[in-house]
């Protein structure tokens, strides 16, 4: 086989353990999954009602332009329909950008501890990957990223709020950065957790796409909207940029049910606000636990928190899983002594905290 050389030894994405797998392994009746940053409160009841009314004619392809969703989303965001690109999750748009703009001889700049698909796709497309370490506060080092850009740089990736740290880029820092990036370099601003942000010095990214023609903003319905299984994400940028990018998009890439569900979800912003408030309350629960037990963490603008246990993250992960709580080990996230914990409901958080207290108590005895 004439494989691309860069594919040899490249690992496929490794999904987390399923609930059923963990139940069987540990002989448990109930599992709480707090590993993939999903919404513990589900999705808007309006979505479920809309799906019940679907006539069940699944033999036809979806609307390839996602017309109804596109116009509803454009109205909601106050943009033109042609300033939107829809994807099978924002993951697909990341792949599209990489396929369109990265190749051997070009490079791409990103943080060293950020969403792994930026690097994965760049490697597949044969581009040089330039990773810039985060600051001590786990924030993007924008001055260092600017220095990493040269004449062969094609794409710069900014994840704000960042996965897996939960940190964000303040408005003044982002503006200063964008003003200095060359116009022929695409800046991808990934805002998968945008709806969870409460920081006062956060920016309004959509308006920035009108100021900077080399900026695309990515968002998703997988997080606060609770529609991860439908796989719908979107990008916002100027129409000229998207006209050039769109031919890379797969035809019929957003499924019919996903289009219906997300259009309906947009109408229920009360649900979104309720989830945002409950999430902040849950974060405070986790913060108190960390402070009471002298565990360090990064203050988060997302629905997860990265907690440093100062021991092998895989060990923490395995212990909590045995107690019925699936979290994400920090080992594959480049934080080997940490775990990333999705914020659950108050009851789920209480149970997890109790399990973590048991772990700390047992470790203290063992030491």
Coordinates of C-alpha atoms in Angstrom, one line a residue:
X1 CA 0.0 0.0 0.0
X2 CA 1.2 3.5 -0.8
X3 CA 0.4 5.0 2.5
X4 CA 1.3 8.6 3.4
X5 CA 4.5 8.3 5.3
X6 CA 3.1 10.4 8.2
X7 CA 0.3 8.0 8.8
X8 CA 2.7 5.2 9.8
X9 CA 2.7 5.0 13.6
X10 CA 0.0 7.7 13.9
X11 CA -2.7 6.6 16.4
X12 CA -6.4 7.0 15.8
X13 CA -8.5 8.9 18.2
X14 CA -9.1 6.8 21.3
X15 CA -12.6 7.2 22.7
X16 CA -13.2 6.9 26.4
X17 CA -14.6 3.9 28.1
X18 CA -18.3 3.3 27.6
X19 CA -20.8 3.1 30.4
X20 CA -21.7 -0.5 29.6
X21 CA -18.0 -1.5 29.6
X22 CA -17.4 0.0 33.0
X23 CA -20.5 -1.6 34.5
X24 CA -19.4 -5.0 33.4
X25 CA -15.7 -4.6 34.5
X26 CA -16.5 -3.4 38.0
X27 CA -19.9 -5.1 38.5
X28 CA -21.7 -1.7 39.0
X29 CA -25.3 -0.9 38.4
X30 CA -24.9 2.9 38.0
X31 CA -22.2 4.9 36.2
X32 CA -21.7 8.7 36.1
X33 CA -19.8 9.8 33.0
X34 CA -17.9 13.0 33.6
X35 CA -15.2 12.5 30.9
X36 CA -16.3 14.1 27.6
X37 CA -17.6 17.5 28.7
X38 CA -21.2 16.6 27.8
X39 CA -24.1 18.4 29.3
X40 CA -25.4 16.5 32.4
X41 CA -28.8 18.3 32.0
X42 CA -29.4 16.9 28.6
X43 CA -31.0 19.1 25.9
X44 CA -34.0 21.4 25.8
X45 CA -37.4 19.7 26.1
X46 CA -38.4 21.6 23.0
X47 CA -35.9 19.5 21.0
X48 CA -37.5 16.3 22.1
X49 CA -41.0 17.5 21.2
X50 CA -39.8 18.6 17.7
X51 CA -38.2 15.2 17.1
X52 CA -41.4 13.4 18.0
X53 CA -43.1 15.2 15.1
X54 CA -40.6 14.0 12.5
X55 CA -42.5 12.0 9.9
X56 CA -39.8 9.3 9.6
X57 CA -39.0 9.6 5.9
X58 CA -35.3 8.8 6.1
X59 CA -34.8 7.5 2.6
X60 CA -34.0 11.0 1.3
X61 CA -30.7 12.8 1.8
X62 CA -30.6 15.8 4.1
X63 CA -30.8 19.3 2.9
X64 CA -27.2 19.8 1.7
X65 CA -27.3 23.6 2.4
X66 CA -29.1 23.1 5.8
X67 CA -31.3 25.9 4.7
X68 CA -33.7 26.2 7.7
X69 CA -30.9 25.8 10.3
X70 CA -28.7 28.1 8.4
X71 CA -31.2 30.9 8.2
X72 CA -32.3 30.5 11.9
X73 CA -28.7 30.5 13.0
X74 CA -27.9 33.6 10.8
X75 CA -30.8 35.4 12.4
X76 CA -29.8 34.4 15.9
X77 CA -26.1 35.4 15.4
X78 CA -27.0 38.5 13.4
X79 CA -24.9 37.4 10.4
X80 CA -25.6 36.7 6.7
X81 CA -26.4 33.1 5.8
X82 CA -23.4 33.0 3.5
X83 CA -21.2 33.9 6.5
X84 CA -21.8 30.4 7.9
X85 CA -20.4 27.0 7.3
X86 CA -22.1 24.0 8.8
X87 CA -20.3 20.8 9.8
X88 CA -20.7 17.3 11.2
X89 CA -19.6 18.7 14.5
X90 CA -16.9 21.5 14.6
X91 CA -14.5 18.6 14.3
X92 CA -15.3 18.3 10.6
X93 CA -14.7 22.0 10.0
X94 CA -11.3 21.6 11.6
X95 CA -10.6 18.8 9.2
X96 CA -11.8 20.9 6.3
X97 CA -9.5 23.8 7.2
X98 CA -6.6 21.4 7.5
X99 CA -7.3 19.8 4.2
X100 CA -7.8 23.1 2.4
X101 CA -4.8 25.0 3.8
X102 CA -2.1 22.5 5.1
X103 CA 0.4 20.5 3.1
X104 CA 4.1 19.6 3.1
X105 CA 6.2 22.8 3.0
X106 CA 3.8 24.8 5.1
X107 CA 3.5 25.0 8.9
X108 CA 0.8 25.5 11.5
X109 CA 1.0 27.1 14.9
X110 CA -0.9 26.0 18.0
X111 CA -0.5 25.7 21.8
X112 CA 1.3 22.7 23.1
X113 CA -1.6 21.7 25.5
X114 CA -4.8 22.2 23.5
X115 CA -7.4 20.2 21.5
X116 CA -5.6 17.3 19.9
X117 CA -7.4 17.3 16.5
X118 CA -5.5 20.5 15.4
X119 CA -2.2 18.6 15.5
X120 CA -3.7 15.3 14.3
X121 CA -5.1 16.7 11.1
X122 CA -2.0 18.7 10.4
X123 CA 0.2 15.6 10.7
X124 CA -2.1 13.7 8.3
X125 CA -1.8 16.6 5.8
X126 CA 2.0 16.6 6.0
X127 CA 2.4 20.1 7.5
X128 CA 5.0 21.1 10.0
X129 CA 3.4 21.5 13.5
X130 CA 4.8 24.3 15.7
X131 CA 3.6 23.9 19.3
X132 CA 4.1 26.8 21.6
X133 CA 4.0 26.1 25.4
X134 CA 1.2 27.6 27.5
X135 CA 2.2 30.2 30.1
X136 CA 2.5 29.2 33.8
X137 CA -1.2 30.1 34.2
X138 CA -2.0 27.6 31.4
X139 CA -2.9 30.5 29.0
X140 CA -2.0 30.9 25.3
X141 CA 1.4 32.6 25.0
X142 CA 0.3 34.9 22.2
X143 CA 3.6 36.8 21.9
X144 CA 5.5 33.5 21.5
X145 CA 2.9 32.3 19.0
X146 CA 3.5 35.4 16.9
X147 CA 7.2 34.7 16.9
X148 CA 6.5 31.2 15.6
X149 CA 4.8 32.5 12.5
X150 CA 6.8 32.9 9.4
X151 CA 6.3 33.1 5.6
X152 CA 5.4 29.4 5.5
X153 CA 2.7 29.6 8.2
X154 CA -0.8 28.8 6.9
X155 CA -3.0 28.4 10.0
X156 CA -2.9 29.4 13.6
X157 CA -5.2 27.6 16.1
X158 CA -6.6 29.4 19.2
X159 CA -8.8 27.4 21.5
X160 CA -10.6 29.8 23.8
X161 CA -11.7 28.7 26.3
X162 CA -9.0 26.1 26.0
X163 CA -9.4 22.3 26.2
X164 CA -8.1 20.8 28.5
X165 CA -7.2 23.7 30.8
X166 CA -10.5 25.8 30.8
X167 CA -8.5 29.0 30.5
X168 CA -9.4 31.8 28.0
X169 CA -7.8 34.7 26.0
X170 CA -8.8 38.2 27.3
X171 CA -10.2 40.6 24.7
X172 CA -7.3 43.0 24.7
X173 CA -4.7 40.2 24.2
X174 CA -6.7 38.7 21.4
X175 CA -7.1 42.0 19.6
X176 CA -3.4 42.8 19.9
X177 CA -2.6 39.3 18.5
X178 CA -5.0 39.5 15.5
X179 CA -3.7 42.9 14.5
X180 CA -0.2 41.5 14.1
X181 CA -1.0 38.2 12.3
X182 CA -0.2 38.4 8.6
X183 CA -3.3 38.7 6.5
X184 CA -2.5 35.5 4.5
X185 CA -2.5 33.4 7.7
X186 CA -5.9 32.0 8.8
X187 CA -6.6 32.3 12.5
X188 CA -9.0 29.7 13.8
X189 CA -10.8 30.7 17.0
X190 CA -12.3 27.6 18.4
X191 CA -15.1 28.5 20.9
X192 CA -16.7 25.1 21.6
X193 CA -17.3 26.2 25.2
X194 CA -18.4 29.8 24.3
X195 CA -21.8 29.6 26.0
X196 CA -20.2 28.7 29.4
X197 CA -18.0 31.8 29.6
X198 CA -18.8 34.4 32.3
X199 CA -15.5 36.3 32.2
X200 CA -16.1 40.1 31.9
X201 CA -13.1 40.7 29.6
X202 CA -14.1 38.0 27.1
X203 CA -14.5 39.2 23.5
X204 CA -17.4 39.1 21.0
X205 CA -15.8 36.9 18.4
X206 CA -18.5 37.2 15.7
X207 CA -18.0 40.9 15.4
X208 CA -14.3 40.3 15.0
X209 CA -14.9 38.3 11.8
X210 CA -16.0 41.6 10.2
X211 CA -12.8 43.4 11.3
X212 CA -10.4 40.6 10.4
X213 CA -10.9 38.8 7.1
X214 CA -8.4 36.0 8.1
X215 CA -10.5 34.9 11.1
X216 CA -12.9 32.0 11.4
X217 CA -14.9 31.3 14.6
X218 CA -15.9 27.8 15.4
X219 CA -18.8 26.8 17.7
X220 CA -20.8 23.6 18.4
X221 CA -24.2 22.3 19.6
X222 CA -22.4 19.4 21.3
X223 CA -21.7 21.1 24.7
X224 CA -24.2 23.4 26.4
X225 CA -27.0 22.6 24.0
X226 CA -26.7 18.9 24.9
X227 CA -26.8 17.6 21.3
X228 CA -23.5 15.9 21.0
X229 CA -25.0 12.7 19.4
X230 CA -26.4 14.7 16.5
X231 CA -22.9 16.1 15.5
X232 CA -23.6 19.7 14.4
X233 CA -21.1 22.5 14.5
X234 CA -20.6 25.7 12.6
X235 CA -18.1 28.3 11.6
X236 CA -18.5 32.0 11.1
X237 CA -16.3 34.0 8.8
X238 CA -16.5 36.4 5.8
X239 CA -18.3 35.1 2.8
X240 CA -15.3 35.2 0.5
X241 CA -13.3 33.0 2.9
X242 CA -16.1 30.5 3.2
X243 CA -16.7 30.4 -0.5
X244 CA -13.1 29.1 -1.0
X245 CA -13.4 26.7 1.9
X246 CA -16.8 25.2 1.1
X247 CA -15.8 23.0 -1.8
X248 CA -13.9 20.8 0.7
X249 CA -17.1 20.1 2.6
X250 CA -18.7 16.7 2.2
X251 CA -22.1 16.9 0.5
X252 CA -25.1 16.3 2.9
X253 CA -22.7 16.5 5.8
X254 CA -25.3 17.6 8.4
X255 CA -27.9 15.0 9.0
X256 CA -31.6 15.7 8.9
X257 CA -32.4 15.1 12.6
X258 CA -29.4 17.2 13.6
X259 CA -30.7 20.1 11.5
X260 CA -34.1 19.8 13.1
X261 CA -32.8 19.4 16.7
X262 CA -30.3 22.3 16.6
X263 CA -32.8 24.7 14.9
X264 CA -35.2 24.0 17.8
X265 CA -32.5 24.2 20.4
X266 CA -31.7 27.8 19.4
X267 CA -35.2 28.8 20.4
X268 CA -34.8 27.8 24.0
X269 CA -32.2 30.2 25.4
X270 CA -33.7 29.9 28.8
X271 CA -32.5 26.4 28.9
X272 CA -29.0 27.5 27.9
X273 CA -28.9 30.2 30.7
X274 CA -30.1 27.6 33.2
X275 CA -27.3 25.2 32.2
X276 CA -24.8 28.0 32.5
X277 CA -25.9 28.9 36.0
X278 CA -25.9 25.3 37.2
X279 CA -22.5 24.8 35.7
X280 CA -21.0 27.7 37.6
X281 CA -22.5 26.3 40.8
X282 CA -21.0 22.9 40.0
X283 CA -17.6 24.5 39.4
X284 CA -17.7 26.1 42.8
X285 CA -18.4 22.7 44.3
X286 CA -15.2 21.3 42.7
X287 CA -13.2 24.4 43.6
X288 CA -14.1 24.1 47.3
X289 CA -13.1 20.4 47.3
X290 CA -9.8 21.3 45.7
X291 CA -9.1 24.1 48.1
X292 CA -10.0 22.0 51.2
X293 CA -7.7 19.3 50.0
X294 CA -4.8 21.5 48.8
X295 CA -5.2 20.4 45.2
X296 CA -4.3 22.8 42.5
X297 CA -6.5 23.6 39.5
X298 CA -7.0 26.1 36.8
X299 CA -10.0 28.4 37.1
X300 CA -12.3 27.4 34.3
X301 CA -14.6 29.2 31.8
X302 CA -15.9 25.8 30.6
X303 CA -17.9 22.9 31.9
X304 CA -14.9 21.1 33.1
X305 CA -12.0 21.6 35.5
X306 CA -8.4 20.2 35.3
X307 CA -7.3 19.0 38.8
X308 CA -3.7 18.2 39.7
X309 CA -3.5 15.3 42.2
X310 CA 0.4 15.2 42.0
X311 CA 0.3 11.5 41.2
X312 CA -0.3 9.5 38.0
X313 CA -3.5 10.7 36.5
X314 CA -4.2 7.1 35.2
X315 CA -4.2 5.9 38.8
X316 CA -6.8 8.5 39.8
X317 CA -8.8 7.7 36.7
X318 CA -8.8 3.9 37.4
X319 CA -9.8 4.4 41.1
X320 CA -12.7 6.7 40.3
X321 CA -13.9 4.4 37.6
X322 CA -14.0 1.6 40.0
X323 CA -16.4 3.7 42.1
X324 CA -18.6 4.4 39.2
X325 CA -17.3 7.8 38.0
X326 CA -15.7 8.1 34.6
X327 CA -13.4 11.1 34.3
X328 CA -10.6 11.8 31.8
X329 CA -7.0 11.1 32.7
X330 CA -4.6 13.9 32.1
X331 CA -1.9 11.6 30.8
X332 CA -3.0 11.7 27.1
X333 CA -3.7 15.5 27.5
X334 CA -0.1 16.3 28.4
X335 CA -1.0 16.8 32.1
X336 CA 0.2 13.4 33.5
X337 CA -0.6 14.1 37.2
X338 CA -4.1 15.5 36.6
X339 CA -7.6 14.5 35.7
X340 CA -10.1 16.5 33.7
X341 CA -13.5 16.4 35.3
X342 CA -16.7 17.4 33.5
X343 CA -19.1 19.3 35.8
X344 CA -22.2 17.2 36.6
X345 CA -25.4 17.8 38.4
X346 CA -25.1 18.7 42.1
X347 CA -25.9 15.1 43.1
X348 CA -23.3 13.8 40.6
X349 CA -20.7 16.2 41.9
X350 CA -21.4 15.3 45.5
X351 CA -20.9 11.6 44.7
X352 CA -17.7 12.2 42.8
X353 CA -16.3 14.4 45.5
X354 CA -16.9 11.7 48.1
X355 CA -15.1 9.2 45.9
X356 CA -12.2 11.6 45.5
X357 CA -12.0 12.1 49.3
X358 CA -11.9 8.3 49.7
X359 CA -9.1 8.1 47.2
X360 CA -7.1 10.8 49.0
X361 CA -7.6 9.1 52.3
X362 CA -6.5 5.7 51.0
X363 CA -3.4 7.3 49.3
X364 CA -2.5 8.9 52.6
X365 CA -2.7 5.6 54.5
X366 CA -0.7 3.8 51.8
X367 CA 2.0 6.4 51.9

